[in-house]
């Protein structure tokens, strides 16, 4: 039986949330801001929404937990990739197998080849006398090894002993330069190879060109991939301060951290690990350390003095209080930072994705949006969080003093 597709897994998760809520499609649709027929199509696996905000809003009105929201986002991203996200154009991977020397294309490599079989050593004659050596070997003329001198024999230092009856000739000293040159060359080669893998103690990383990502196996690293190339990317992102699991699975969590890294490095957020990103990852010059959820919560309450409880709830719903949270949509837009400010709002506020990752700027920008109508209309997908926060307010109408507990804020 074939395994279910990513779209079917996504639809099954939506059905679980819907069934658990005990409500119908029309009612859930009104609360989530989407038609009941669309929800039925998504839960039946007949379509995948192009904007994750629809999914997020539906899950929230169904009472999904933070862990379920993260799992749902992972399933949505994989389902969308599986169904209709166009593949990233990259250099094709060569699959043609070139036959090594001595073999012909299409030949079974396990079949012995007569042309590639080394010649057998020359047989020794039955008489026991070995064959005469070649007159000129690779190191020049071979000199016969003399017999050990007998008692009383005197061997001149400059004359090579010869057989009796043969004239003596001056000994030609063996040139040590040839063998020494070969040895020296070998030492140089070995030293060069070792030097390629050894670096000075002050350097925190090996040369970039020798990293795993520069191998042919890691020519492209992108969403949905699961291998050691992804694990290497995750290790490098974590070394830069990114908070993510190192499991070799390129899912939404890795994509968010990769996008944040590329923006902080001053390069386009391409959603793939391209050559420029590889170089920046191995350079270790980008730091992704940022505010903790507790610090974010404290600052939101200080800025949103008019309604701190709801503001914290909205930020917790939107980004889990993570200043580097990124939510990509398949229409090409993204939402950035603590309050998930959209690309459109960023342009209106004179900001950039990099500025949106600054939690102070993001919180102040969100407060500017709030002051337009003194409400949180810019965050419709977090309507349920807003209602929960309002229901939890003091019945006397007193504003939150900043001492109430904030919602759980797991990492994205």
PDB file of C-alpha atoms in Angstrom, residues 9 89 175 215 327 356:
ATOM      1  CA  UNK A   9      -1.025  14.002   5.911  1.00  0.00           C
ATOM      2  CA  UNK A  89      16.101  26.307 -10.829  1.00  0.00           C
ATOM      3  CA  UNK A 175      73.625   9.317  -7.648  1.00  0.00           C
ATOM      4  CA  UNK A 215      31.226  18.743  -2.138  1.00  0.00           C
ATOM      5  CA  UNK A 327       6.615  33.186   8.096  1.00  0.00           C
ATOM      6  CA  UNK A 356      12.113  44.008  11.516  1.00  0.00           C
TER       7      UNK A 356
END
